[in-house]
Amino acid sequence: MGDKLLTLEEWANANYASPPGIKTLQRWARERKIYPPPEKHGKEYKVQPGARYLDPTTPIRSLPSSPTPASKPRLADRI
């Protein structure tokens, strides 16, 4: 982790044309809506430059599940 940590305000200014207020940024940090999560250093949060806001309304893309082989009978069929 050789990256220099940024304050929430520095991170917001680098990632948003119109950055959210400091209270909103602090709430996002407390609620773990920024990934990787910010670290609290004294009275302020520090965040990695490549961190991203996680929108709680967007579903997480899951990995495709492995297809079940057709030769394996289902439990209901075996009973």
CSV table of C-alpha atoms in Angstrom, one decimal:
chain,number,residue,atom,x,y,z
A,1,MET,CA,0.0,0.0,0.0
A,2,GLY,CA,2.4,2.6,-1.2
A,3,ASP,CA,-0.3,5.1,-2.2
A,4,LYS,CA,-0.6,8.3,-0.3
A,5,LEU,CA,-3.9,8.5,1.7
A,6,LEU,CA,-6.2,11.4,0.9
A,7,THR,CA,-8.6,13.2,3.2
A,8,LEU,CA,-12.3,12.7,2.4
A,9,GLU,CA,-12.4,16.2,0.9
A,10,GLU,CA,-9.4,15.6,-1.3
A,11,TRP,CA,-10.8,12.3,-2.5
A,12,ALA,CA,-14.2,13.9,-3.2
A,13,ASN,CA,-12.7,16.8,-5.2
A,14,ALA,CA,-10.7,14.3,-7.3
A,15,ASN,CA,-13.7,12.1,-8.0
A,16,TYR,CA,-16.7,14.4,-8.3
A,17,ALA,CA,-17.4,17.6,-10.4
A,18,SER,CA,-19.7,18.8,-7.6
A,19,PRO,CA,-18.4,16.9,-4.4
A,20,PRO,CA,-20.7,16.1,-1.6
A,21,GLY,CA,-20.4,18.0,1.7
A,22,ILE,CA,-18.1,16.9,4.5
A,23,LYS,CA,-20.9,15.6,6.7
A,24,THR,CA,-22.1,13.4,3.8
A,25,LEU,CA,-18.6,12.1,3.2
A,26,GLN,CA,-18.2,11.3,6.9
A,27,ARG,CA,-21.5,9.5,7.0
A,28,TRP,CA,-20.5,7.4,3.9
A,29,ALA,CA,-17.2,6.5,5.7
A,30,ARG,CA,-19.1,5.5,8.9
A,31,GLU,CA,-21.6,3.5,7.0
A,32,ARG,CA,-18.9,1.8,4.9
A,33,LYS,CA,-20.2,3.1,1.6
A,34,ILE,CA,-16.7,3.8,0.3
A,35,TYR,CA,-14.5,0.8,-0.7
A,36,PRO,CA,-11.9,0.2,0.4
A,37,PRO,CA,-13.1,1.6,3.6
A,38,PRO,CA,-11.5,4.8,4.9
A,39,GLU,CA,-9.3,4.7,7.9
A,40,LYS,CA,-9.8,7.1,10.8
A,41,HIS,CA,-6.6,9.0,11.7
A,42,GLY,CA,-7.2,11.1,14.7
A,43,LYS,CA,-10.3,13.1,14.0
A,44,GLU,CA,-10.4,12.7,10.2
A,45,TYR,CA,-10.8,9.9,7.8
A,46,LYS,CA,-8.2,9.0,5.2
A,47,VAL,CA,-9.0,7.1,2.0
A,48,GLN,CA,-7.0,5.4,-0.7
A,49,PRO,CA,-6.9,7.4,-4.0
A,50,GLY,CA,-8.6,4.6,-6.0
A,51,ALA,CA,-11.5,4.1,-3.5
A,52,ARG,CA,-15.0,4.1,-4.9
A,53,TYR,CA,-18.5,4.9,-3.6
A,54,LEU,CA,-20.7,1.9,-3.3
A,55,ASP,CA,-24.2,2.7,-4.3
A,56,PRO,CA,-26.5,0.6,-2.0
A,57,THR,CA,-29.3,0.6,-4.6
A,58,THR,CA,-27.2,-1.1,-7.3
A,59,PRO,CA,-27.2,-4.9,-7.1
A,60,ILE,CA,-23.9,-6.6,-6.9
A,61,ARG,CA,-23.1,-8.6,-10.0
A,62,SER,CA,-22.7,-12.2,-9.1
A,63,LEU,CA,-20.3,-14.6,-10.8
A,64,PRO,CA,-22.0,-17.0,-13.2
A,65,SER,CA,-22.9,-20.2,-11.4
A,66,SER,CA,-21.5,-23.4,-12.7
A,67,PRO,CA,-24.1,-25.3,-14.7
A,68,THR,CA,-25.4,-28.4,-13.1
A,69,PRO,CA,-24.6,-31.5,-15.1
A,70,ALA,CA,-27.6,-33.0,-16.8
A,71,SER,CA,-26.5,-36.5,-15.8
A,72,LYS,CA,-26.8,-35.8,-12.1
A,73,PRO,CA,-30.4,-36.4,-11.0
A,74,ARG,CA,-32.2,-34.0,-8.7
A,75,LEU,CA,-32.9,-35.0,-5.1
A,76,ALA,CA,-36.7,-34.9,-5.8
A,77,ASP,CA,-36.2,-37.3,-8.7
A,78,ARG,CA,-34.2,-39.7,-6.5
A,79,ILE,CA,-36.8,-40.0,-3.8
